[in-house]
Amino acid sequence: MSQSRPILYTYFRSSCSARVRIALSYKNIEYESRAVNLQKGEHTSDDYTELNPGKLLPYLVIDGNGLSQSIAILEYLEEVYPDKPLLPKDPGQRAQVRTIVNAISCDIQPLQNMRVLLALPEEQRAGYARKIISAGLAVVERMLEKTAGDFCVGNHVTMADCCLIPQLYNARRFDVDLSAMPHIRAIEERANALEAFRCAHWSRQPDCPVDLLSSANM
Amino acid sequence: MSQSRPILYTYFRSSCSARVRIALSYKNIEYESRAVNLQKGEHTSDDYTELNPGKLLPYLVIDGNGLSQSIAILEYLEEVYPDKPLLPKDPGQRAQVRTIVNAISCDIQPLQNMRVLLALPEEQRAGYARKIISAGLAVVERMLEKTAGDFCVGNHVTMADCCLIPQLYNARRFDVDLSAMPHIRAIEERANALEAFRCAHWSRQPDCPVDLLSSANM
């Protein structure tokens, strides 16, 4: 549909950006990547705020629309670029996908983010993030017992996988113990074998500092 | 579609439950309400956890499906009960609706919830909630400058309104100053004039304690 290539504003470490990077790659939508360094506060610059008042990542310019909020972007891509679908056809299964999506995007990711962690004393931050991610993924694991095949819901990649895998980057970063989560680990392995997930990984982004590459475990 | 009446597990104070109460009422879907008292910890009971491992509200039993996560439920209702639509037809506008939905459901509600507040010293909790809601609604107000008509996106009620109005219950509760948010206040007034929003309000729920009714400002 688009006349010019979509532009994705992204940061290598942003798990919300990674959701969209995965979906774009999975759907074979070529895009141009523009790095916004969250650590340097580039998301609060006047230029970026003018573009995206939410001052968050990702931000996608596509088909003449400027879209923020990763889940809204996934739904847009699904509606406008239906090839290689990221939602099943059955409404009950679609709800299962979105339930996992929201269990991650509402109940895990926001709570382990800097906005919350910075409100806590420094010595409590990592432990709090670990607790939130661990409890949240335990809930997802219980959901997967009912829904998973090769991937989160059935045997095809869905939006749920686009959200789960980037959340696992953060789980690894905060040393969350995934040993009691066999479904999550099996899905992670299958996803990381796919090029769409590999090329969206934080370690494969042009803005990833070289000194972090040694900690990339994929 | 359903053979028997849907059952909604809800708590009068839960803004996520209110999103679904509004959508069900707006779409004229009759349902049976079952109160789960979050303050008494009823959501952590064995019976409820068996039903919903996420231990959160709302939970909707409909068409033989048990659905958790309010936004997944809104999307399901829209797909299966398309009358009185809560999404526009145009993909760009649908993305605008979902962007506002996620700006509230990912970036405001989870951060002002008890799970975060209880991690903070008691004297900081109300101030932190006020700051989060205030900053989050300021972002929504800037989005509304571009998207609003009578309601959040255009002139019809959408999922965005189903999320905004319950977030305003919490804004009022934490004394957030809405004076610089004219779009939000105008939409609140129009929504509260509609029966679907009125009957979903926390003060109109059977489990609302009588002594709280005097603080219901609608």
XYZ file of C-alpha atoms in Angstrom:
436
model
C 0.000 0.000 0.000
C 2.687 2.520 0.959
C 4.256 4.832 -1.604
C 7.538 5.255 0.252
C 9.263 2.957 2.692
C 7.866 3.022 6.237
C 10.104 4.658 8.842
C 10.387 3.036 12.269
C 11.690 5.091 15.175
C 13.272 2.523 17.459
C 15.849 1.875 20.195
C 17.753 -1.380 20.314
C 16.876 -2.046 23.982
C 13.171 -1.116 23.692
C 11.115 -4.292 23.914
C 8.064 -2.431 22.573
C 10.084 -1.437 19.495
C 11.145 -5.070 19.085
C 7.498 -6.197 18.879
C 7.059 -4.018 15.802
C 10.456 -4.917 14.313
C 9.430 -8.595 14.482
C 6.016 -7.992 12.892
C 7.440 -5.879 10.061
C 10.110 -8.470 9.298
C 7.681 -11.383 9.584
C 5.348 -9.713 7.106
C 8.267 -8.861 4.808
C 7.568 -5.147 5.028
C 10.803 -3.322 4.278
C 11.380 -0.299 6.460
C 13.915 2.323 7.327
C 15.113 2.364 10.919
C 15.818 5.576 12.876
C 17.440 5.182 16.268
C 16.181 7.259 19.193
C 18.495 6.842 22.176
C 16.293 6.539 25.269
C 19.272 6.569 27.587
C 20.437 9.914 26.196
C 16.874 11.257 26.455
C 16.489 11.763 22.704
C 12.808 10.792 23.059
C 12.197 13.998 25.021
C 13.714 16.288 22.367
C 11.431 18.925 20.857
C 11.638 17.300 17.428
C 10.614 13.872 18.663
C 7.910 15.209 20.992
C 6.404 17.126 18.090
C 6.250 13.851 16.154
C 5.058 11.727 19.070
C 3.632 13.625 22.061
C 3.680 10.375 24.020
C 7.530 10.586 23.930
C 7.669 6.811 23.722
C 8.963 4.261 21.279
C 8.210 2.807 18.813
C 6.762 5.283 16.326
C 5.962 4.152 12.804
C 5.360 6.348 9.779
C 3.462 4.250 7.246
C 0.933 4.907 4.478
C 0.817 8.580 5.462
C -0.051 7.724 9.083
C 2.137 8.359 12.101
C 1.406 5.561 14.546
C 2.454 5.170 18.168
C 1.765 2.389 20.676
C 3.178 -0.954 19.622
C -0.028 -2.983 20.004
C -2.042 -0.480 17.974
C 0.695 -0.727 15.333
C 0.523 -4.556 15.295
C -3.251 -4.398 14.792
C -2.846 -1.835 11.983
C -0.262 -3.967 10.202
C -2.548 -6.981 10.497
C -5.481 -5.101 8.991
C -3.623 -3.399 6.142
C -0.973 -6.066 5.403
C -2.919 -9.304 5.928
C -0.340 -11.576 4.245
C 1.494 -13.760 6.749
C -1.252 -13.211 9.348
C -0.402 -12.612 12.992
C -3.905 -13.449 14.191
C -5.830 -16.713 13.704
C -9.255 -16.599 12.006
C -11.375 -17.950 14.881
C -12.611 -15.198 17.268
C -12.007 -17.360 20.343
C -8.423 -18.000 19.294
C -7.937 -14.352 18.378
C -9.023 -13.525 21.922
C -6.468 -16.010 23.275
C -3.734 -14.250 21.295
C -4.809 -10.815 22.502
C -5.116 -12.030 26.093
C -1.453 -13.070 26.044
C -0.534 -9.828 24.251
C -2.211 -7.803 26.990
C -0.906 -9.962 29.823
C 2.536 -8.866 28.619
C 1.865 -5.344 27.347
C -0.309 -4.212 30.291
C 0.711 -6.441 33.209
C 4.439 -7.016 32.744
C 6.259 -4.549 30.494
C 4.984 -1.263 31.975
C 5.723 -2.393 35.542
C 9.347 -3.316 34.911
C 10.039 -0.153 32.987
C 12.239 2.752 34.039
C 9.244 4.925 34.906
C 8.419 2.602 37.787
C 11.934 1.453 38.673
C 13.208 5.024 39.092
C 10.516 5.643 41.715
C 12.058 2.905 43.877
C 15.280 3.039 45.904
C 18.154 1.952 43.638
C 18.912 -1.233 45.565
C 15.312 -2.467 45.116
C 14.992 -1.887 41.352
C 16.416 -5.072 39.875
C 14.625 -7.243 42.440
C 11.302 -5.551 41.761
C 11.709 -5.952 37.986
C 12.646 -9.605 38.465
C 9.585 -10.208 40.663
C 7.191 -8.523 38.220
C 8.562 -10.340 35.156
C 8.722 -13.667 36.958
C 5.135 -13.491 38.265
C 3.837 -12.193 34.933
C 5.541 -14.872 32.873
C 4.248 -17.543 35.280
C 0.725 -16.391 34.384
C 1.583 -16.502 30.669
C 3.014 -20.018 31.104
C -0.314 -21.163 32.612
C -2.167 -19.631 29.668
C 0.176 -21.389 27.238
C -0.653 -24.770 28.803
C -4.083 -24.340 27.228
C -3.233 -22.492 24.011
C 0.263 -23.377 22.800
C 1.310 -25.534 19.902
C 4.621 -24.714 18.259
C 3.960 -21.088 19.167
C 1.900 -19.229 21.779
C -1.469 -20.012 20.202
C -1.459 -22.997 17.897
C 1.261 -23.736 15.394
C 1.690 -20.337 13.742
C 3.427 -17.156 14.814
C 0.985 -14.571 16.182
C 1.104 -11.169 17.859
C 1.500 -13.058 21.126
C 4.915 -14.349 20.015
C 5.846 -10.840 18.821
C 5.292 -9.691 22.426
C 6.595 -12.715 24.345
C 10.037 -12.904 22.769
C 11.042 -9.265 23.489
C 9.762 -9.677 27.053
C 12.203 -12.562 27.367
C 15.082 -10.223 26.436
C 14.203 -8.344 29.623
C 13.730 -11.553 31.588
C 17.275 -12.595 30.680
C 18.589 -9.150 31.497
C 17.106 -9.300 35.007
C 18.132 -12.958 35.554
C 14.575 -14.306 35.766
C 14.531 -18.059 36.337
C 12.657 -19.620 33.399
C 13.401 -23.227 34.340
C 9.803 -23.929 35.462
C 8.382 -22.476 32.237
C 8.814 -25.181 29.612
C 6.289 -23.782 27.134
C 7.929 -20.371 27.143
C 11.396 -21.841 26.646
C 10.279 -24.096 23.788
C 8.545 -21.214 22.017
C 11.602 -18.997 22.511
C 13.782 -21.613 20.847
C 11.444 -22.024 17.872
C 11.025 -18.262 17.430
C 14.745 -17.575 17.593
C 15.247 -20.031 14.757
C 13.190 -17.767 12.484
C 14.890 -14.934 10.608
C 12.118 -12.421 11.474
C 12.893 -12.851 15.178
C 16.661 -13.060 14.707
C 16.946 -9.827 12.768
C 14.690 -7.980 15.243
C 16.817 -9.025 18.238
C 18.363 -6.136 20.190
C 21.881 -7.332 19.434
C 21.238 -7.085 15.683
C 20.235 -3.403 15.708
C 22.605 -0.811 14.213
C 22.352 1.284 17.412
C 23.415 -1.558 19.711
C 26.780 -0.663 21.296
C 29.507 -3.155 20.411
C 30.449 -3.760 24.058
C 27.017 -5.261 24.784
C 27.174 -7.875 22.051
C 28.949 -10.415 24.264
C 25.855 -10.611 26.517
C 23.519 -11.430 23.623
C 22.427 -14.987 24.271
C 20.761 -16.175 21.136
C -24.681 -15.871 19.443
C -24.592 -17.040 23.040
C -26.926 -19.739 24.318
C -26.916 -18.553 27.911
C -26.329 -15.087 29.317
C -22.689 -14.018 29.555
C -21.283 -13.838 33.082
C -18.997 -10.926 33.969
C -16.747 -11.200 37.014
C -16.305 -7.620 38.122
C -15.503 -5.295 41.029
C -17.184 -1.924 41.309
C -13.860 -0.046 41.707
C -11.991 -1.893 38.929
C -11.559 0.478 36.008
C -10.662 -2.455 33.741
C -13.982 -4.097 34.641
C -15.750 -0.823 33.860
C -14.339 -0.808 30.293
C -16.125 -4.102 29.653
C -19.296 -3.095 31.515
C -19.534 -0.050 29.228
C -18.970 -2.075 26.037
C -21.518 -4.754 26.996
C -24.119 -2.132 27.841
C -23.379 -0.059 24.745
C -23.836 -3.127 22.548
C -27.000 -4.089 24.418
C -25.547 -7.444 25.461
C -27.359 -8.550 28.606
C -25.092 -10.145 31.164
C -25.047 -11.470 34.685
C -22.683 -9.725 37.070
C -20.640 -11.577 39.725
C -18.752 -9.428 42.208
C -15.183 -10.360 43.147
C -13.988 -8.191 46.037
C -10.398 -7.194 45.280
C -9.993 -5.520 48.659
C -10.904 -8.750 50.459
C -8.550 -10.699 48.175
C -11.325 -12.776 46.613
C -9.409 -12.692 43.302
C -6.687 -14.841 44.903
C -9.098 -17.578 46.069
C -8.550 -21.084 44.695
C -11.885 -21.004 42.885
C -11.167 -17.745 41.086
C -7.544 -18.612 40.301
C -8.717 -21.863 38.745
C -11.045 -19.842 36.521
C -8.537 -17.067 35.767
C -4.863 -17.843 36.525
C -4.075 -14.163 35.978
C -6.053 -13.449 39.196
C -7.229 -10.187 37.687
C -10.534 -8.640 36.761
C -12.548 -8.570 34.584
C -13.243 -12.113 33.451
C -16.038 -12.767 30.978
C -17.693 -16.094 30.223
C -19.339 -15.763 26.815
C -20.172 -18.118 23.920
C -18.407 -20.954 25.726
C -15.178 -18.928 26.037
C -13.636 -17.703 29.280
C -11.937 -14.404 28.470
C -9.565 -12.318 30.559
C -7.815 -9.008 29.786
C -10.238 -6.161 29.191
C -8.795 -5.021 25.840
C -8.842 -8.563 24.434
C -12.470 -8.741 25.576
C -13.347 -5.441 23.846
C -11.803 -6.723 20.594
C -13.704 -10.027 20.911
C -17.011 -8.245 21.488
C -16.365 -6.047 18.456
C -15.653 -9.040 16.225
C -18.522 -11.248 17.374
C -21.127 -8.573 18.186
C -20.509 -5.984 15.443
C -23.761 -4.060 15.991
C -23.157 -0.662 17.563
C -19.496 -0.741 16.523
C -16.778 0.454 18.881
C -14.206 0.820 16.091
C -14.431 3.007 12.959
C -14.086 1.353 9.540
C -10.953 3.205 8.340
C -7.673 1.477 9.363
C -5.967 4.790 10.161
C -8.826 5.800 12.455
C -8.928 2.329 14.002
C -5.241 2.809 14.809
C -6.038 6.182 16.418
C -8.623 4.489 18.644
C -6.238 1.712 19.628
C -3.418 4.179 20.256
C -5.573 5.971 22.832
C -6.726 2.617 24.238
C -3.114 1.547 24.747
C -1.957 4.939 26.010
C -4.430 4.317 28.845
C -4.285 0.530 29.261
C -0.468 0.233 29.060
C 0.876 3.627 30.107
C -1.534 4.862 32.763
C -3.713 2.220 34.422
C -1.023 -0.370 35.291
C 1.264 2.276 36.822
C -1.335 3.699 39.201
C -2.522 0.310 40.317
C -2.052 -1.257 43.732
C 0.732 -3.553 42.499
C 2.949 -0.521 41.976
C 1.620 1.713 44.741
C 2.196 -0.921 47.424
C 5.888 -1.049 46.469
C 6.201 2.621 47.453
C 6.270 4.143 50.942
C 2.674 4.843 52.002
C 3.099 8.617 52.062
C 4.249 8.640 48.416
C 1.471 6.498 46.925
C -1.267 9.051 46.241
C 1.244 11.562 44.848
C 2.783 8.982 42.523
C -0.640 7.874 41.251
C -1.619 11.519 40.699
C 1.591 12.203 38.768
C 1.202 9.124 36.549
C -2.463 9.788 35.752
C -1.875 13.487 35.215
C 1.066 12.991 32.821
C -0.700 10.149 30.991
C -3.923 12.085 30.502
C -1.940 15.111 29.264
C -0.618 12.863 26.475
C -4.136 11.635 25.713
C -5.370 15.251 25.609
C -2.721 16.059 22.959
C -3.827 13.049 20.932
C -7.457 14.168 21.213
C -6.577 17.571 19.738
C -6.048 15.706 16.470
C -8.674 12.961 16.709
C -11.665 14.096 18.752
C -15.119 15.028 17.628
C -17.950 14.470 20.060
C -15.968 11.497 21.376
C -12.306 10.437 21.428
C -12.086 9.648 17.722
C -14.740 11.299 15.612
C -18.364 11.594 16.598
C -19.115 8.053 17.701
C -18.340 6.128 20.858
C -15.330 3.819 20.444
C -13.167 1.560 22.582
C -11.123 4.661 23.391
C -14.083 6.169 25.254
C -14.682 2.823 27.000
C -11.147 3.173 28.406
C -10.969 6.928 28.976
C -14.064 7.304 31.137
C -13.089 4.645 33.743
C -9.588 6.157 33.887
C -11.290 9.425 34.839
C -12.946 7.704 37.821
C -9.405 7.138 39.095
C -8.330 10.648 38.129
C -11.134 12.056 40.278
C -10.284 9.701 43.119
C -6.658 10.907 43.185
C -7.641 14.605 42.718
C -6.003 14.998 39.315
C -6.429 18.513 37.953
C -8.283 18.210 34.628
C -8.757 21.941 34.114
C -6.173 22.137 31.280
C -7.753 19.181 29.466
C -10.821 20.588 27.703
C -11.246 17.711 25.235
C -11.222 15.126 28.011
C -13.744 17.053 30.082
C -16.089 17.594 27.123
C -15.969 13.900 26.204
C -16.574 12.916 29.823
C -19.687 15.062 29.920
C -21.062 13.610 26.676
C -20.296 10.042 27.691
C -21.868 10.401 31.109
C -25.068 11.522 29.425
C -25.359 8.084 27.776
C -27.068 5.257 29.634
C -24.319 2.721 28.710
C -21.775 4.815 30.589
C -24.120 5.731 33.433
C -25.073 2.156 34.260
C -21.412 1.025 34.113
C -20.268 3.689 36.597
C -18.750 2.351 39.824
C -21.455 3.946 41.935
C -24.176 2.021 40.089
C -22.734 -1.450 40.763
C -24.531 -3.755 43.210
C -21.240 -4.332 45.099
C -20.590 -0.613 45.692
C -20.778 0.096 49.446
C -23.502 2.600 50.338
C -21.112 4.865 52.270
C -19.132 5.641 49.084
C -22.122 6.848 47.101
C -21.817 10.425 48.363
C -18.425 10.746 46.585
C -19.840 9.697 43.220
C -19.624 12.809 41.090
C -21.620 12.121 37.994
